[in-house]
Tab-separated table of C-alpha atoms and ligand atoms in Angstrom:
chain	number	residue	atom	x	y	z
A	1	MET	CA	-5.270	-18.367	-0.133
A	2	MET	CA	-5.086	-14.713	-0.973
A	3	LEU	CA	-5.140	-11.922	1.581
A	4	PRO	CA	-4.306	-8.248	1.766
A	5	GLY	CA	-0.892	-7.351	3.241
A	6	VAL	CA	-2.470	-4.191	4.646
A	7	GLN	CA	-6.250	-4.191	5.035
A	8	TYR	CA	-7.557	-1.235	3.010
A	9	TYR	CA	-10.320	-0.209	5.459
A	10	THR	CA	-8.705	-0.563	8.869
A	11	GLY	CA	-5.050	-0.153	7.881
A	12	GLN	CA	-4.179	-3.353	9.752
A	13	VAL	CA	-0.900	-4.961	8.653
A	14	LEU	CA	-1.363	-8.721	8.578
A	15	PRO	CA	1.432	-10.929	9.970
A	16	MET	CA	2.450	-12.075	6.501
A	17	ALA	CA	5.387	-14.253	7.549
A	18	GLU	CA	3.337	-16.138	10.158
A	19	ILE	CA	0.329	-16.523	7.849
A	20	THR	CA	2.591	-17.906	5.132
A	21	ALA	CA	4.144	-20.476	7.478
A	22	VAL	CA	0.772	-21.650	8.832
A	23	ALA	CA	-0.768	-21.849	5.362
A	24	HIS	CA	2.190	-23.813	4.028
A	25	ASP	CA	1.814	-26.295	6.920
A	26	ALA	CA	-1.772	-26.804	5.759
A	27	GLY	CA	-0.620	-27.374	2.187
A	28	ALA	CA	-1.911	-24.052	0.839
A	29	ARG	CA	-0.243	-21.574	-1.439
A	30	VAL	CA	-0.236	-17.987	-0.254
A	31	GLY	CA	-0.575	-14.761	-2.194
A	32	PHE	CA	-0.868	-11.177	-0.966
A	33	ASP	CA	-2.542	-8.126	-2.440
A	34	LEU	CA	-0.010	-5.449	-1.532
A	35	ALA	CA	-1.873	-2.424	-2.938
A	36	HIS	CA	-1.741	-0.705	0.472
A	37	ALA	CA	1.491	-2.290	1.682
A	38	VAL	CA	4.052	-1.546	-1.022
A	39	GLY	CA	5.936	1.655	-0.242
A	40	ASN	CA	4.258	1.739	3.185
A	41	VAL	CA	5.733	-1.095	5.256
A	42	GLY	CA	8.806	-3.315	4.892
A	43	LEU	CA	8.263	-6.436	2.783
A	44	SER	CA	10.556	-9.492	2.688
A	45	LEU	CA	8.457	-11.657	0.391
A	46	HIS	CA	11.305	-13.972	-0.613
A	47	ASP	CA	12.501	-14.590	2.953
A	48	TRP	CA	8.955	-15.060	4.230
A	49	GLY	CA	8.437	-17.715	1.547
A	50	VAL	CA	5.346	-16.008	0.108
A	51	ASP	CA	4.289	-17.815	-3.079
A	52	PHE	CA	3.127	-14.760	-4.998
A	53	ALA	CA	2.062	-11.156	-4.576
A	54	VAL	CA	0.640	-8.349	-6.675
A	55	TRP	CA	0.386	-4.602	-6.231
A	56	CYS	CA	-0.572	-1.440	-8.012
A	57	SER	CA	1.870	1.453	-8.103
A	58	TYR	CA	-0.442	4.447	-7.847
A	59	LYS	CA	-0.810	4.605	-4.058
A	60	TYR	CA	2.334	4.888	-1.905
A	61	LEU	CA	4.529	4.389	-5.004
A	62	ASN	CA	3.143	7.566	-6.632
A	63	GLY	CA	3.002	6.086	-10.147
A	64	GLY	CA	-0.248	7.866	-10.972
A	65	PRO	CA	-3.462	6.298	-12.313
A	66	GLY	CA	-2.831	3.773	-15.059
A	67	ALA	CA	0.771	3.087	-14.037
A	68	VAL	CA	1.989	-0.476	-14.444
A	69	GLY	CA	1.248	-2.977	-11.636
A	70	GLY	CA	3.832	-5.219	-10.001
A	71	ALA	CA	4.036	-8.935	-9.329
A	72	PHE	CA	6.201	-11.239	-7.243
A	73	VAL	CA	6.487	-14.981	-7.805
A	74	HIS	CA	8.748	-16.917	-5.454
A	75	GLU	CA	11.768	-18.272	-7.295
A	76	ARG	CA	10.848	-21.843	-6.359
A	77	HIS	CA	7.890	-21.542	-8.760
A	78	ILE	CA	9.661	-19.780	-11.609
A	79	GLY	CA	10.618	-22.972	-13.438
A	80	ASP	CA	7.176	-24.554	-12.981
A	81	ARG	CA	5.697	-24.612	-16.480
A	82	SER	CA	2.437	-26.126	-15.235
A	83	LEU	CA	1.405	-22.804	-13.604
A	84	PRO	CA	-1.400	-21.140	-15.532
A	85	LYS	CA	-0.057	-18.044	-17.219
A	86	LEU	CA	-1.167	-15.672	-19.947
A	87	ALA	CA	1.793	-16.161	-22.252
A	88	GLY	CA	2.429	-12.773	-23.837
A	89	TRP	CA	5.206	-11.936	-26.243
A	90	TRP	CA	6.977	-9.820	-23.622
A	91	GLY	CA	7.241	-12.914	-21.423
A	92	GLN	CA	9.246	-14.607	-24.160
A	93	ARG	CA	13.045	-14.708	-23.788
A	94	PRO	CA	14.273	-11.424	-25.344
A	95	ASP	CA	17.078	-13.085	-27.317
A	96	ILE	CA	14.566	-15.194	-29.265
A	97	ARG	CA	11.525	-12.900	-29.072
A	98	PHE	CA	11.747	-11.918	-32.729
A	99	GLU	CA	12.433	-15.390	-34.068
A	100	MET	CA	8.643	-15.728	-34.090
A	101	GLU	CA	8.638	-19.388	-33.085
A	102	THR	CA	5.313	-20.864	-32.008
A	103	VAL	CA	6.715	-22.191	-28.710
A	104	PHE	CA	6.621	-20.068	-25.526
A	105	ASP	CA	10.098	-20.020	-24.006
A	106	PRO	CA	9.686	-17.816	-20.914
A	107	ILE	CA	12.216	-15.468	-19.313
A	108	ALA	CA	13.592	-17.240	-16.229
A	109	THR	CA	12.206	-14.638	-13.805
A	110	VAL	CA	8.854	-13.140	-12.856
A	111	GLU	CA	9.260	-11.033	-16.013
A	112	SER	CA	7.865	-14.023	-17.908
A	113	TRP	CA	4.435	-12.850	-16.633
A	114	GLN	CA	4.727	-9.604	-18.634
A	115	LEU	CA	2.150	-9.504	-21.383
A	116	SER	CA	3.211	-6.588	-23.488
A	117	ASN	CA	5.207	-3.365	-23.339
A	118	PRO	CA	4.213	-0.720	-20.796
A	119	SER	CA	3.341	2.943	-21.254
A	120	ILE	CA	6.591	4.923	-21.166
A	121	LEU	CA	4.990	8.087	-19.777
A	122	THR	CA	3.576	6.325	-16.704
A	123	MET	CA	6.835	4.358	-16.341
A	124	ALA	CA	8.715	7.680	-16.267
A	125	ALA	CA	6.560	8.938	-13.388
A	126	LEU	CA	7.047	5.669	-11.512
A	127	ARG	CA	10.792	5.714	-12.175
A	128	ALA	CA	11.064	9.257	-10.800
A	129	SER	CA	9.178	8.200	-7.681
A	130	LEU	CA	11.309	5.086	-7.140
A	131	ASP	CA	14.447	7.213	-7.572
A	132	THR	CA	13.105	9.416	-4.780
A	133	PHE	CA	12.614	6.341	-2.580
A	134	ASP	CA	16.240	5.403	-3.306
A	135	ARG	CA	17.470	8.905	-2.444
A	136	ALA	CA	15.561	8.644	0.850
A	137	GLY	CA	17.545	5.466	1.582
A	138	GLY	CA	14.817	2.932	0.831
A	139	MET	CA	12.106	1.543	3.081
A	140	GLU	CA	14.168	1.110	6.246
A	141	PRO	CA	14.731	4.799	7.119
A	142	LEU	CA	11.288	5.673	5.744
A	143	ARG	CA	9.640	3.138	8.022
A	144	LYS	CA	11.698	4.465	10.931
A	145	LYS	CA	10.415	7.994	10.282
A	146	SER	CA	6.914	6.618	9.710
A	147	SER	CA	6.948	4.870	13.092
A	148	ARG	CA	7.711	8.169	14.826
A	149	GLN	CA	5.042	9.935	12.765
A	150	ILE	CA	2.472	7.284	13.688
A	151	GLU	CA	3.268	7.755	17.379
A	152	TYR	CA	3.237	11.553	17.047
A	153	HIS	CA	-0.127	11.451	15.266
A	154	ASP	CA	-1.573	9.114	17.953
A	155	LEU	CA	-0.271	11.406	20.683
A	156	LEU	CA	-1.747	14.569	19.141
A	157	LEU	CA	-5.065	12.843	18.445
A	158	ALA	CA	-5.260	11.753	22.082
A	159	GLU	CA	-4.269	15.191	23.429
A	160	VAL	CA	-6.190	17.476	21.079
A	161	ILE	CA	-9.092	15.398	19.758
A	162	GLY	CA	-9.684	12.998	22.641
A	163	ASP	CA	-12.732	10.764	22.456
A	164	ARG	CA	-14.408	12.766	19.696
A	165	VAL	CA	-12.611	10.449	17.267
A	166	GLU	CA	-11.835	6.748	17.493
A	167	THR	CA	-8.966	5.096	15.591
A	168	ILE	CA	-9.952	1.641	14.341
A	169	THR	CA	-6.405	0.899	13.146
A	170	PRO	CA	-4.601	-1.466	15.553
A	171	ALA	CA	-2.507	0.370	18.143
A	172	ALA	CA	0.640	-1.796	17.941
A	173	LEU	CA	3.289	-0.507	15.528
A	174	ALA	CA	3.901	-3.987	14.093
A	175	GLU	CA	0.252	-4.133	13.033
A	176	ARG	CA	0.032	-0.836	11.165
A	177	GLY	CA	1.529	1.313	8.453
A	178	CYS	CA	0.995	5.043	7.954
A	179	GLN	CA	-2.762	4.736	7.427
A	180	HIS	CA	-4.972	5.875	10.299
A	181	SER	CA	-8.648	4.951	9.944
A	182	LEU	CA	-10.664	7.426	11.964
A	183	ARG	CA	-14.290	7.174	13.017
A	184	ILE	CA	-16.110	10.253	14.315
A	185	ARG	CA	-17.713	9.578	17.697
A	186	MET	CA	-19.792	12.713	18.243
A	187	PRO	CA	-23.564	12.281	18.578
A	188	GLY	CA	-25.393	13.985	15.725
A	189	VAL	CA	-22.216	14.642	13.732
A	190	ASP	CA	-22.011	13.022	10.306
A	191	GLY	CA	-18.518	11.716	9.501
A	192	ARG	CA	-19.032	12.524	5.852
A	193	ALA	CA	-19.520	16.223	6.670
A	194	VAL	CA	-16.271	16.133	8.664
A	195	HIS	CA	-14.488	14.602	5.683
A	196	GLU	CA	-15.870	17.336	3.435
A	197	GLY	CA	-14.699	19.967	5.921
A	198	LEU	CA	-11.196	18.493	5.896
A	199	GLU	CA	-11.092	18.491	2.090
A	200	ARG	CA	-12.294	22.096	1.976
A	201	ALA	CA	-9.422	22.985	4.331
A	202	GLY	CA	-6.990	21.450	1.843
A	203	VAL	CA	-6.392	18.072	3.524
A	204	ALA	CA	-6.089	15.199	1.053
A	205	CYS	CA	-7.826	12.329	2.814
A	206	ASP	CA	-10.438	9.753	1.994
A	207	TRP	CA	-14.006	8.828	2.949
A	208	ARG	CA	-14.769	5.094	3.068
A	209	HIS	CA	-18.355	3.920	3.337
A	210	PRO	CA	-19.961	3.501	5.844
A	211	ASP	CA	-18.123	5.661	8.394
A	212	VAL	CA	-14.353	5.897	8.120
A	213	ILE	CA	-11.975	8.717	7.221
A	214	ARG	CA	-8.587	7.403	6.110
A	215	VAL	CA	-5.611	9.704	6.622
A	216	ALA	CA	-2.016	8.766	5.953
A	217	PRO	CA	0.997	10.835	6.941
A	218	VAL	CA	3.434	9.516	4.344
A	219	PRO	CA	7.078	9.660	5.454
A	220	LEU	CA	8.419	10.322	1.947
A	221	TYR	CA	6.730	13.711	1.660
A	222	ASN	CA	4.806	14.525	4.857
A	223	SER	CA	6.516	16.332	7.721
A	224	PHE	CA	5.782	16.295	11.440
A	225	THR	CA	4.525	19.857	10.947
A	226	ASP	CA	1.954	18.526	8.459
A	227	ILE	CA	0.676	16.161	11.147
A	228	HIS	CA	0.497	18.995	13.669
A	229	ARG	CA	-1.409	21.138	11.153
A	230	PHE	CA	-3.759	18.276	10.284
A	231	VAL	CA	-4.777	17.670	13.895
A	232	GLY	CA	-5.363	21.419	14.361
A	233	ILE	CA	-7.588	21.491	11.268
A	234	LEU	CA	-9.467	18.368	12.419
A	235	ASP	CA	-10.054	20.032	15.802
A	236	GLN	CA	-11.522	23.106	14.072
A	237	VAL	CA	-13.661	21.090	11.676
A	238	LEU	CA	-15.076	19.042	14.575
A	239	ASP	CA	-15.867	22.228	16.505
A	240	GLU	CA	-17.716	23.624	13.496
A	241	ALA	CA	-19.582	20.333	12.928
A	242	ALA	CA	-20.755	20.312	16.567
A	243	ARG	CA	-22.298	23.770	16.292
B	1	LIG	C1	-6.101	0.022	-5.150
B	1	LIG	C2	-6.298	-1.406	-4.867
B	1	LIG	C3	-5.988	-2.376	-5.815
B	1	LIG	C4	-5.474	-2.020	-7.190
B	1	LIG	O1	-6.491	-2.082	-8.100
B	1	LIG	P1	-6.314	-1.547	-9.613
B	1	LIG	O2	-7.071	-2.556	-10.402
B	1	LIG	O3	-4.870	-1.527	-9.910
B	1	LIG	O4	-6.939	-0.192	-9.655
B	1	LIG	C5	-6.122	-3.691	-5.470
B	1	LIG	N1	-6.561	-4.067	-4.238
B	1	LIG	C6	-6.902	-3.153	-3.307
B	1	LIG	C7	-7.374	-3.618	-1.966
B	1	LIG	C8	-6.788	-1.799	-3.590
B	1	LIG	O5	-7.124	-0.895	-2.653
């Protein structure tokens, strides 16, 4: 089975460890699409026993469009030569790569899934971003800050915006990352116009068909002041839309 780690529309974090255990009991192999999870929530893929996972690096990892994707394969599968694999020359053991033998002798890690060499310019951007994650202390302190930002954002939305907007992201911290999926609940007000108003005011957020605005205070580079400013702007944009 393959599931998202974080659901792209609602922002729900799936209980990956529990899902993996239940699926394994049923004899299934489990993979996760971590496009919206990596760099957002803590991941312990090895300890959870996840069989495989993939992710892109241009969302929370800031790699930019076209940056290399990532893959995880649990070490219990690494030696399994029966797994289907596109055998590329960069998956070949580096010490024999240029011997040009006709037999594929893979690197003994997930690197054996590499097909070819990556673009250095996009790798440089990704490297700079990952260095910044390291300087911030990694995911643990970032998630700690994120948890407070999530609560602060919820609090301000409740106090300032009230029932004009509904959050469809689960309320429990364990079930969410920094994404808040907002739905406008004002009769006669088109959510898309609200999204456009936010963008015009300089907020980088996202419209998802049919009716959701995704906003994400990201702990690596968003401050609590940003959240305060965002809710103030949303309040203004909603007032204008209601007129
Ligand atoms: C962004 C995203 C991806 C990554 O897709 P690319 O082919 O790397 O652009 C995968 N899954 C989901 C759910 C995504 O949102």
